[in-house]
Amino acid sequence: MTAPIFATLGCRLNAYETEAMKELAAAAGVEGAVVVNTCAVTAEAVRKAKQEIRRLARENPGAAIIVTGCAAQTEPETFAGMAEVTKVIGNTEKMQAETWHSLRAPDLIGVTERVQVDDIMSVKETAGHLIDGFGRHRAYVQVQNGCDHRCTFCIIPYGRGNSRSVPAGVVVEQIKRLVDKGFNEVVLTGVDLTSWGADLPAQPRLGDLVMRILRLVPDLARLRISSIDSIEADEALMGAIATEPRLMPHLHLSLQAGDDLILKRMKRRHLRDDAIRFCEEAVRLRPDMVFGADIIAGFPTETEEMFQQSLKLVEECGLTFLHVFPFSPRKGTPAARMPQVKGPLIKDRAARLRAAGDAALARHLAAQVGVEHRVLMEGPRMGRTGQFTEVLFGADQPEGQIVQAVIRGFGAGKLRA
């Protein structure tokens, strides 16, 4: 028999959890299965999950197909109805050792209970299974899961449940182990990272966690924060941005739109001026700070004038790395019931946003020529600056190490050293 095959769709947190599932499956002795960890962020993501399941079933005839992840959590019957699928397990169940013991080959023969998905909203704690190292060059540490907010376009809280935080002491101990194993960079991940701590005693904030990590793990070379909600950035986090060179100067912001009325219809908690103010303040505190951002094109009721407000936000916030999402309605969300923008218009607006993002990235790359950067090597000839910009080298460098490099040029969205 062979080790299970794992396929991951969607976010970095899903990828982290796939690594944890590999450990759980190995410890339980699961063999010969195919596990698909799905994403539900858009209708397109669910379609791709079905496509991937069918492909893997064709390539692995006779193998048990186990489907999990956010799409499995939100639409279990959809996947249970697929002839290729043997078992559907929820986001809580996939992180539990007993689940994987029940998925050993003999137990899957003639399985009758095809769906094992409980109410995610009843979960009060993060999964206790932590992995010591994901990725060869930087390590990802899950410090939070779930979301208490209910943006009108988003299905993710129904796939991930309410916000739960990993206690700071547990996080610090894991990062110490990772540093001892030779990792030079750690990335804090979560579904709604800036809500970290709200469910813990004394209700600490994300900035408190960041400062505690940097204080208690002095040998950690680089700490990076994944996507944040800028309106929730606390005083300690802004202090860390201003004073801690080991905190990397790159923040990915959940902005979603640049028009106030659209932001209200999305049920976001910030307005466009809040986003602009945050970016201006972060750059004032840390002049080399750069921003990535998620922006949705063609949200229901969006007019051309409203779209222009999003387009202008690229320059007004100084965005460098744009993730553009053409709006697609998710069944069960309020936005799916709002007046929809026509498909060709959505496609056109997404293309214009991406063009603005490409131009912004080109400006950033041009500004780096002649600048010396510390680059974490992800391969023999590719690494990333503290600003998360890719750098290509003409000669081999030591993988996993941080090297000094002067930028000589750029092209195709990357710097050249």
CSV table of C-alpha atoms in Angstrom, one decimal:
chain,number,residue,atom,x,y,z
A,1,MET,CA,0.0,0.0,0.0
A,2,THR,CA,1.0,3.6,-0.5
A,3,ALA,CA,0.9,6.8,1.5
A,4,PRO,CA,-2.1,9.0,0.9
A,5,ILE,CA,-2.1,11.6,-1.8
A,6,PHE,CA,-3.0,15.1,-0.7
A,7,ALA,CA,-4.3,17.9,-2.9
A,8,THR,CA,-4.7,21.5,-1.5
A,9,LEU,CA,-6.8,24.3,-2.9
A,10,GLY,CA,-7.2,27.8,-1.6
A,11,CYS,CA,-5.4,29.7,1.1
A,12,ARG,CA,-2.2,29.4,3.0
A,13,LEU,CA,-4.1,28.2,6.1
A,14,ASN,CA,-5.4,25.3,4.1
A,15,ALA,CA,-1.9,24.5,3.0
A,16,TYR,CA,-0.8,24.6,6.7
A,17,GLU,CA,-3.6,22.3,7.7
A,18,THR,CA,-2.8,19.8,4.9
A,19,GLU,CA,0.7,19.4,6.4
A,20,ALA,CA,-0.9,18.7,9.8
A,21,MET,CA,-3.3,16.2,8.1
A,22,LYS,CA,-0.3,14.4,6.6
A,23,GLU,CA,1.1,13.9,10.1
A,24,LEU,CA,-2.2,12.7,11.5
A,25,ALA,CA,-2.8,10.3,8.6
A,26,ALA,CA,0.7,8.9,8.9
A,27,ALA,CA,0.3,8.4,12.6
A,28,ALA,CA,-3.0,6.6,12.1
A,29,GLY,CA,-1.7,4.4,9.3
A,30,VAL,CA,-4.0,5.6,6.6
A,31,GLU,CA,-2.9,4.2,3.2
A,32,GLY,CA,-3.9,4.4,-0.4
A,33,ALA,CA,-6.4,7.3,0.0
A,34,VAL,CA,-6.7,10.6,-1.9
A,35,VAL,CA,-7.5,13.6,0.3
A,36,VAL,CA,-8.7,16.8,-1.3
A,37,ASN,CA,-8.6,19.9,1.0
A,38,THR,CA,-11.1,22.3,-0.7
A,39,CYS,CA,-11.7,26.1,-0.7
A,40,ALA,CA,-15.1,27.8,-0.7
A,41,VAL,CA,-14.1,31.5,-1.1
A,42,THR,CA,-15.9,31.8,-4.5
A,43,ALA,CA,-18.2,29.7,-6.6
A,44,GLU,CA,-15.3,29.2,-9.0
A,45,ALA,CA,-13.3,27.7,-6.1
A,46,VAL,CA,-16.0,25.1,-5.5
A,47,ARG,CA,-16.1,24.3,-9.3
A,48,LYS,CA,-12.3,23.8,-9.3
A,49,ALA,CA,-12.6,21.5,-6.2
A,50,LYS,CA,-15.1,19.2,-8.1
A,51,GLN,CA,-12.8,19.3,-11.2
A,52,GLU,CA,-9.8,18.3,-9.1
A,53,ILE,CA,-11.8,15.4,-7.4
A,54,ARG,CA,-12.7,14.0,-10.8
A,55,ARG,CA,-9.2,14.3,-12.1
A,56,LEU,CA,-7.7,12.6,-9.1
A,57,ALA,CA,-10.3,9.8,-9.2
A,58,ARG,CA,-9.4,9.1,-12.9
A,59,GLU,CA,-5.7,9.1,-12.1
A,60,ASN,CA,-6.1,6.8,-9.0
A,61,PRO,CA,-8.7,4.2,-9.9
A,62,GLY,CA,-10.0,2.3,-6.9
A,63,ALA,CA,-8.6,4.8,-4.3
A,64,ALA,CA,-10.8,6.1,-1.5
A,65,ILE,CA,-11.5,9.8,-2.2
A,66,ILE,CA,-11.8,11.8,1.0
A,67,VAL,CA,-13.0,15.4,0.7
A,68,THR,CA,-12.5,18.1,3.4
A,69,GLY,CA,-11.9,21.8,3.8
A,70,CYS,CA,-14.2,24.8,3.6
A,71,ALA,CA,-16.3,23.7,0.6
A,72,ALA,CA,-16.9,20.3,2.2
A,73,GLN,CA,-17.9,22.1,5.4
A,74,THR,CA,-20.4,24.5,3.7
A,75,GLU,CA,-21.7,22.1,1.0
A,76,PRO,CA,-21.2,18.6,2.4
A,77,GLU,CA,-24.1,17.1,0.4
A,78,THR,CA,-22.7,18.5,-2.9
A,79,PHE,CA,-19.6,16.4,-2.5
A,80,ALA,CA,-21.3,13.4,-0.9
A,81,GLY,CA,-23.5,13.3,-4.1
A,82,MET,CA,-20.4,12.9,-6.3
A,83,ALA,CA,-20.0,9.3,-7.4
A,84,GLU,CA,-16.2,9.6,-7.0
A,85,VAL,CA,-16.3,10.6,-3.3
A,86,THR,CA,-16.0,8.0,-0.5
A,87,LYS,CA,-16.1,10.3,2.5
A,88,VAL,CA,-16.7,14.0,3.4
A,89,ILE,CA,-15.2,15.3,6.6
A,90,GLY,CA,-15.5,18.8,8.1
A,91,ASN,CA,-12.9,21.4,9.0
A,92,THR,CA,-13.0,20.5,12.7
A,93,GLU,CA,-12.9,16.7,12.1
A,94,LYS,CA,-10.0,16.9,9.7
A,95,MET,CA,-7.7,18.1,12.5
A,96,GLN,CA,-8.7,15.3,15.0
A,97,ALA,CA,-6.6,12.1,15.4
A,98,GLU,CA,-9.6,9.9,15.9
A,99,THR,CA,-11.0,10.9,12.5
A,100,TRP,CA,-7.9,9.6,10.8
A,101,HIS,CA,-8.0,6.4,12.7
A,102,SER,CA,-11.5,5.8,11.4
A,103,LEU,CA,-10.2,6.5,7.8
A,104,ARG,CA,-7.9,3.5,7.6
A,105,ALA,CA,-8.5,1.3,4.5
A,106,PRO,CA,-10.5,-1.5,6.2
A,107,ASP,CA,-12.8,0.9,7.9
A,108,LEU,CA,-13.6,2.7,4.6
A,109,ILE,CA,-14.8,-0.5,2.8
A,110,GLY,CA,-18.5,-0.3,2.5
A,111,VAL,CA,-18.7,2.9,4.5
A,112,THR,CA,-22.3,3.9,5.2
A,113,GLU,CA,-21.8,7.3,7.0
A,114,ARG,CA,-20.4,9.3,4.1
A,115,VAL,CA,-20.6,12.7,5.7
A,116,GLN,CA,-18.8,13.5,9.0
A,117,VAL,CA,-19.4,17.3,9.3
A,118,ASP,CA,-20.5,18.8,12.6
A,119,ASP,CA,-21.7,22.3,13.4
A,120,ILE,CA,-18.5,24.5,13.0
A,121,MET,CA,-20.2,27.3,15.0
A,122,SER,CA,-20.1,25.2,18.2
A,123,VAL,CA,-16.3,24.9,18.1
A,124,LYS,CA,-14.7,27.0,20.9
A,125,GLU,CA,-11.0,26.2,20.5
A,126,THR,CA,-8.4,26.0,17.8
A,127,ALA,CA,-7.1,22.6,16.9
A,128,GLY,CA,-4.3,21.5,19.2
A,129,HIS,CA,-2.3,19.9,16.4
A,130,LEU,CA,0.7,22.2,15.6
A,131,ILE,CA,3.3,21.4,13.0
A,132,ASP,CA,7.0,22.2,13.4
A,133,GLY,CA,7.8,23.6,10.1
A,134,PHE,CA,5.8,24.0,6.9
A,135,GLY,CA,7.8,25.0,3.8
A,136,ARG,CA,11.6,24.5,3.6
A,137,HIS,CA,12.6,28.2,3.9
A,138,ARG,CA,9.9,30.0,6.0
A,139,ALA,CA,7.6,28.5,8.6
A,140,TYR,CA,3.9,29.2,8.9
A,141,VAL,CA,2.3,29.3,12.3
A,142,GLN,CA,-1.4,29.3,12.7
A,143,VAL,CA,-2.3,31.5,15.6
A,144,GLN,CA,-6.0,32.0,14.9
A,145,ASN,CA,-9.0,30.4,13.1
A,146,GLY,CA,-12.5,31.4,12.2
A,147,CYS,CA,-14.2,34.8,12.0
A,148,ASP,CA,-16.8,36.7,14.0
A,149,HIS,CA,-17.7,39.1,11.2
A,150,ARG,CA,-20.4,38.6,8.6
A,151,CYS,CA,-19.4,40.4,5.4
A,152,THR,CA,-22.3,40.1,3.0
A,153,PHE,CA,-20.2,38.4,0.3
A,154,CYS,CA,-18.3,35.9,2.4
A,155,ILE,CA,-19.1,32.2,3.1
A,156,ILE,CA,-15.9,31.6,5.0
A,157,PRO,CA,-17.3,32.0,8.6
A,158,TYR,CA,-19.7,29.1,7.8
A,159,GLY,CA,-16.7,27.0,6.8
A,160,ARG,CA,-14.3,28.1,9.6
A,161,GLY,CA,-16.6,29.0,12.5
A,162,ASN,CA,-16.2,31.8,14.9
A,163,SER,CA,-12.9,33.3,15.9
A,164,ARG,CA,-10.6,31.2,18.1
A,165,SER,CA,-7.1,32.1,19.2
A,166,VAL,CA,-4.0,30.0,20.1
A,167,PRO,CA,-2.6,31.2,23.4
A,168,ALA,CA,0.5,33.4,23.2
A,169,GLY,CA,2.6,31.0,25.2
A,170,VAL,CA,1.9,28.1,22.9
A,171,VAL,CA,2.7,30.3,19.9
A,172,VAL,CA,6.0,31.4,21.4
A,173,GLU,CA,7.1,27.9,22.3
A,174,GLN,CA,6.4,26.7,18.7
A,175,ILE,CA,8.4,29.5,17.2
A,176,LYS,CA,11.3,28.8,19.5
A,177,ARG,CA,11.3,25.2,18.2
A,178,LEU,CA,11.1,26.4,14.6
A,179,VAL,CA,14.1,28.7,15.1
A,180,ASP,CA,16.0,25.9,16.8
A,181,LYS,CA,15.4,23.8,13.6
A,182,GLY,CA,17.0,26.5,11.5
A,183,PHE,CA,14.1,28.6,10.2
A,184,ASN,CA,15.0,32.2,9.6
A,185,GLU,CA,11.5,33.5,8.9
A,186,VAL,CA,8.1,32.8,10.6
A,187,VAL,CA,4.7,33.9,9.2
A,188,LEU,CA,1.7,34.3,11.5
A,189,THR,CA,-1.4,33.1,9.8
A,190,GLY,CA,-5.1,33.0,10.5
A,191,VAL,CA,-8.5,33.6,9.0
A,192,ASP,CA,-9.0,37.0,10.7
A,193,LEU,CA,-5.6,37.6,12.2
A,194,THR,CA,-6.3,41.0,13.8
A,195,SER,CA,-9.0,39.5,15.9
A,196,TRP,CA,-6.4,37.3,17.7
A,197,GLY,CA,-6.8,37.4,21.4
A,198,ALA,CA,-10.4,38.6,21.7
A,199,ASP,CA,-11.4,35.2,23.1
A,200,LEU,CA,-8.4,34.8,25.5
A,201,PRO,CA,-8.2,36.0,29.1
A,202,ALA,CA,-7.3,39.7,29.4
A,203,GLN,CA,-8.1,40.0,25.6
A,204,PRO,CA,-4.6,40.7,24.3
A,205,ARG,CA,-4.2,42.1,20.8
A,206,LEU,CA,-2.2,41.0,17.8
A,207,GLY,CA,0.4,43.7,18.5
A,208,ASP,CA,0.9,42.3,22.0
A,209,LEU,CA,1.6,38.8,20.4
A,210,VAL,CA,4.0,40.3,17.9
A,211,MET,CA,6.0,42.2,20.6
A,212,ARG,CA,6.0,39.1,22.8
A,213,ILE,CA,7.4,36.9,20.1
A,214,LEU,CA,10.1,39.4,19.2
A,215,ARG,CA,11.1,39.8,22.8
A,216,LEU,CA,11.1,36.1,23.8
A,217,VAL,CA,12.6,34.7,20.6
A,218,PRO,CA,15.6,37.0,20.1
A,219,ASP,CA,17.2,34.6,17.6
A,220,LEU,CA,14.2,34.8,15.2
A,221,ALA,CA,15.6,36.8,12.2
A,222,ARG,CA,12.3,37.7,10.5
A,223,LEU,CA,8.7,37.8,11.6
A,224,ARG,CA,6.0,38.3,9.0
A,225,ILE,CA,2.3,38.9,9.3
A,226,SER,CA,-0.2,37.6,6.7
A,227,SER,CA,-3.5,39.3,5.8
A,228,ILE,CA,-4.9,41.8,8.3
A,229,ASP,CA,-7.9,44.0,8.7
A,230,SER,CA,-6.4,47.5,8.9
A,231,ILE,CA,-9.2,48.9,10.9
A,232,GLU,CA,-8.3,46.5,13.7
A,233,ALA,CA,-4.6,47.4,13.9
A,234,ASP,CA,-3.9,48.1,17.5
A,235,GLU,CA,-1.4,50.5,19.1
A,236,ALA,CA,1.1,47.8,20.0
A,237,LEU,CA,1.1,46.6,16.3
A,238,MET,CA,1.7,50.1,15.1
A,239,GLY,CA,4.5,50.4,17.7
A,240,ALA,CA,6.1,47.2,16.4
A,241,ILE,CA,5.9,48.6,12.8
A,242,ALA,CA,7.7,51.7,14.0
A,243,THR,CA,10.4,50.1,16.2
A,244,GLU,CA,11.0,46.4,15.2
A,245,PRO,CA,13.3,45.9,12.2
A,246,ARG,CA,12.7,42.1,12.5
A,247,LEU,CA,9.0,42.6,11.7
A,248,MET,CA,8.9,42.6,7.9
A,249,PRO,CA,7.8,45.8,6.0
A,250,HIS,CA,5.0,44.1,4.1
A,251,LEU,CA,1.3,44.0,5.0
A,252,HIS,CA,-1.5,42.4,3.0
A,253,LEU,CA,-4.7,44.3,3.6
A,254,SER,CA,-8.3,43.1,3.4
A,255,LEU,CA,-9.6,46.3,1.7
A,256,GLN,CA,-12.2,44.8,-0.8
A,257,ALA,CA,-13.4,48.1,-2.2
A,258,GLY,CA,-12.8,51.8,-2.3
A,259,ASP,CA,-16.3,53.2,-2.3
A,260,ASP,CA,-18.0,54.0,1.0
A,261,LEU,CA,-21.5,52.8,-0.1
A,262,ILE,CA,-20.2,49.6,-1.5
A,263,LEU,CA,-18.1,49.0,1.7
A,264,LYS,CA,-21.3,49.5,3.8
A,265,ARG,CA,-23.2,47.1,1.5
A,266,MET,CA,-20.4,44.6,2.0
A,267,LYS,CA,-20.8,45.1,5.8
A,268,ARG,CA,-17.1,46.1,6.1
A,269,ARG,CA,-16.0,48.0,9.2
A,270,HIS,CA,-13.9,50.6,7.5
A,271,LEU,CA,-14.4,53.5,5.0
A,272,ARG,CA,-12.0,54.5,2.2
A,273,ASP,CA,-10.5,57.3,4.3
A,274,ASP,CA,-9.8,54.8,7.1
A,275,ALA,CA,-7.8,52.7,4.7
A,276,ILE,CA,-5.9,55.6,3.3
A,277,ARG,CA,-5.1,57.0,6.8
A,278,PHE,CA,-3.8,53.6,7.9
A,279,CYS,CA,-1.5,53.2,4.9
A,280,GLU,CA,-0.1,56.8,5.3
A,281,GLU,CA,0.5,56.2,9.0
A,282,ALA,CA,2.2,52.8,8.4
A,283,VAL,CA,4.6,54.4,5.8
A,284,ARG,CA,5.3,57.3,8.1
A,285,LEU,CA,6.3,54.9,10.8
A,286,ARG,CA,8.2,52.6,8.4
A,287,PRO,CA,9.2,54.3,5.2
A,288,ASP,CA,10.0,51.0,3.4
A,289,MET,CA,6.6,49.5,4.1
A,290,VAL,CA,4.7,48.1,1.1
A,291,PHE,CA,1.1,46.8,0.9
A,292,GLY,CA,-0.7,44.0,-0.8
A,293,ALA,CA,-4.5,44.1,-0.9
A,294,ASP,CA,-7.6,42.1,-1.8
A,295,ILE,CA,-10.1,44.0,-3.9
A,296,ILE,CA,-13.4,42.7,-5.4
A,297,ALA,CA,-14.4,43.9,-8.9
A,298,GLY,CA,-18.1,44.2,-9.7
A,299,PHE,CA,-19.7,43.8,-6.3
A,300,PRO,CA,-23.6,44.0,-6.6
A,301,THR,CA,-24.9,47.6,-7.3
A,302,GLU,CA,-21.4,48.8,-8.2
A,303,THR,CA,-21.6,51.6,-10.7
A,304,GLU,CA,-18.7,52.9,-12.8
A,305,GLU,CA,-18.2,55.8,-10.5
A,306,MET,CA,-18.1,53.5,-7.5
A,307,PHE,CA,-15.6,51.3,-9.3
A,308,GLN,CA,-13.4,54.3,-10.0
A,309,GLN,CA,-13.1,54.8,-6.3
A,310,SER,CA,-11.6,51.3,-6.0
A,311,LEU,CA,-9.3,52.0,-8.9
A,312,LYS,CA,-8.0,55.2,-7.3
A,313,LEU,CA,-7.4,53.4,-4.1
A,314,VAL,CA,-4.4,51.6,-5.7
A,315,GLU,CA,-2.5,54.9,-5.9
A,316,GLU,CA,-4.0,56.6,-2.8
A,317,CYS,CA,-3.0,53.7,-0.5
A,318,GLY,CA,0.2,53.0,-2.4
A,319,LEU,CA,-0.7,49.4,-3.1
A,320,THR,CA,2.0,47.2,-4.6
A,321,PHE,CA,0.7,43.7,-4.7
A,322,LEU,CA,-3.0,43.4,-5.8
A,323,HIS,CA,-5.2,40.3,-5.5
A,324,VAL,CA,-8.2,41.0,-7.7
A,325,PHE,CA,-11.4,38.9,-7.2
A,326,PRO,CA,-14.1,39.2,-9.9
A,327,PHE,CA,-17.3,39.0,-7.8
A,328,SER,CA,-19.2,35.7,-7.9
A,329,PRO,CA,-22.3,35.2,-5.8
A,330,ARG,CA,-22.1,32.6,-3.0
A,331,LYS,CA,-25.4,30.9,-2.3
A,332,GLY,CA,-26.5,31.6,1.2
A,333,THR,CA,-24.9,35.1,1.5
A,334,PRO,CA,-26.8,38.4,1.5
A,335,ALA,CA,-24.8,39.7,-1.5
A,336,ALA,CA,-26.1,36.8,-3.7
A,337,ARG,CA,-29.6,38.4,-3.3
A,338,MET,CA,-28.5,41.9,-4.2
A,339,PRO,CA,-28.9,43.3,-7.8
A,340,GLN,CA,-25.9,41.8,-9.7
A,341,VAL,CA,-23.5,43.6,-12.1
A,342,LYS,CA,-23.4,42.0,-15.5
A,343,GLY,CA,-20.6,39.4,-16.2
A,344,PRO,CA,-18.8,41.3,-19.0
A,345,LEU,CA,-18.7,44.4,-16.8
A,346,ILE,CA,-17.2,42.5,-13.9
A,347,LYS,CA,-14.6,41.0,-16.2
A,348,ASP,CA,-13.7,44.4,-17.7
A,349,ARG,CA,-13.3,46.0,-14.2
A,350,ALA,CA,-11.2,43.1,-12.9
A,351,ALA,CA,-8.9,43.5,-15.9
A,352,ARG,CA,-8.6,47.3,-15.3
A,353,LEU,CA,-7.8,46.7,-11.6
A,354,ARG,CA,-5.1,44.1,-12.5
A,355,ALA,CA,-3.6,46.5,-15.0
A,356,ALA,CA,-3.4,49.2,-12.3
A,357,GLY,CA,-1.8,46.6,-10.0
A,358,ASP,CA,0.8,45.7,-12.7
A,359,ALA,CA,1.7,49.3,-13.1
A,360,ALA,CA,2.0,49.8,-9.3
A,361,LEU,CA,4.3,46.7,-9.1
A,362,ALA,CA,6.4,48.0,-12.0
A,363,ARG,CA,6.9,51.3,-10.1
A,364,HIS,CA,7.9,49.5,-7.0
A,365,LEU,CA,10.4,47.3,-8.9
A,366,ALA,CA,12.0,50.3,-10.6
A,367,ALA,CA,12.5,52.1,-7.3
A,368,GLN,CA,14.5,49.1,-6.0
A,369,VAL,CA,17.3,49.3,-8.6
A,370,GLY,CA,20.5,50.1,-6.8
A,371,VAL,CA,19.1,49.4,-3.4
A,372,GLU,CA,20.7,46.7,-1.2
A,373,HIS,CA,18.3,44.2,0.3
A,374,ARG,CA,18.5,41.2,2.7
A,375,VAL,CA,17.0,38.3,0.7
A,376,LEU,CA,15.7,35.0,2.2
A,377,MET,CA,16.6,32.4,-0.4
A,378,GLU,CA,13.7,30.1,-1.3
A,379,GLY,CA,15.7,28.2,-4.0
A,380,PRO,CA,19.3,28.3,-5.3
A,381,ARG,CA,18.6,31.4,-7.4
A,382,MET,CA,15.3,32.8,-6.1
A,383,GLY,CA,14.5,34.6,-2.9
A,384,ARG,CA,12.4,37.4,-1.4
A,385,THR,CA,13.1,40.7,0.1
A,386,GLY,CA,11.7,41.8,3.4
A,387,GLN,CA,9.0,43.5,1.3
A,388,PHE,CA,8.1,40.0,-0.1
A,389,THR,CA,9.3,41.0,-3.6
A,390,GLU,CA,10.8,38.1,-5.6
A,391,VAL,CA,14.5,38.4,-6.5
A,392,LEU,CA,16.3,36.3,-9.2
A,393,PHE,CA,20.1,35.7,-8.9
A,394,GLY,CA,22.6,34.8,-11.6
A,395,ALA,CA,24.5,32.4,-9.4
A,396,ASP,CA,23.6,29.8,-6.7
A,397,GLN,CA,23.0,31.1,-3.2
A,398,PRO,CA,22.6,29.1,0.1
A,399,GLU,CA,18.9,28.0,0.3
A,400,GLY,CA,17.1,29.0,3.5
A,401,GLN,CA,19.7,31.6,4.3
A,402,ILE,CA,19.4,35.4,4.3
A,403,VAL,CA,21.9,37.0,1.9
A,404,GLN,CA,22.8,40.7,1.1
A,405,ALA,CA,22.2,41.6,-2.5
A,406,VAL,CA,22.2,44.8,-4.5
A,407,ILE,CA,19.3,45.0,-7.0
A,408,ARG,CA,20.7,45.4,-10.6
A,409,GLY,CA,17.5,45.4,-12.6
A,410,PHE,CA,13.9,43.9,-12.9
A,411,GLY,CA,11.5,42.3,-15.4
A,412,ALA,CA,8.4,40.1,-15.5
A,413,GLY,CA,7.4,41.2,-12.0
A,414,LYS,CA,10.7,40.2,-10.4
A,415,LEU,CA,13.9,41.9,-9.3
A,416,ARG,CA,17.3,40.8,-10.5
A,417,ALA,CA,20.4,40.8,-8.3
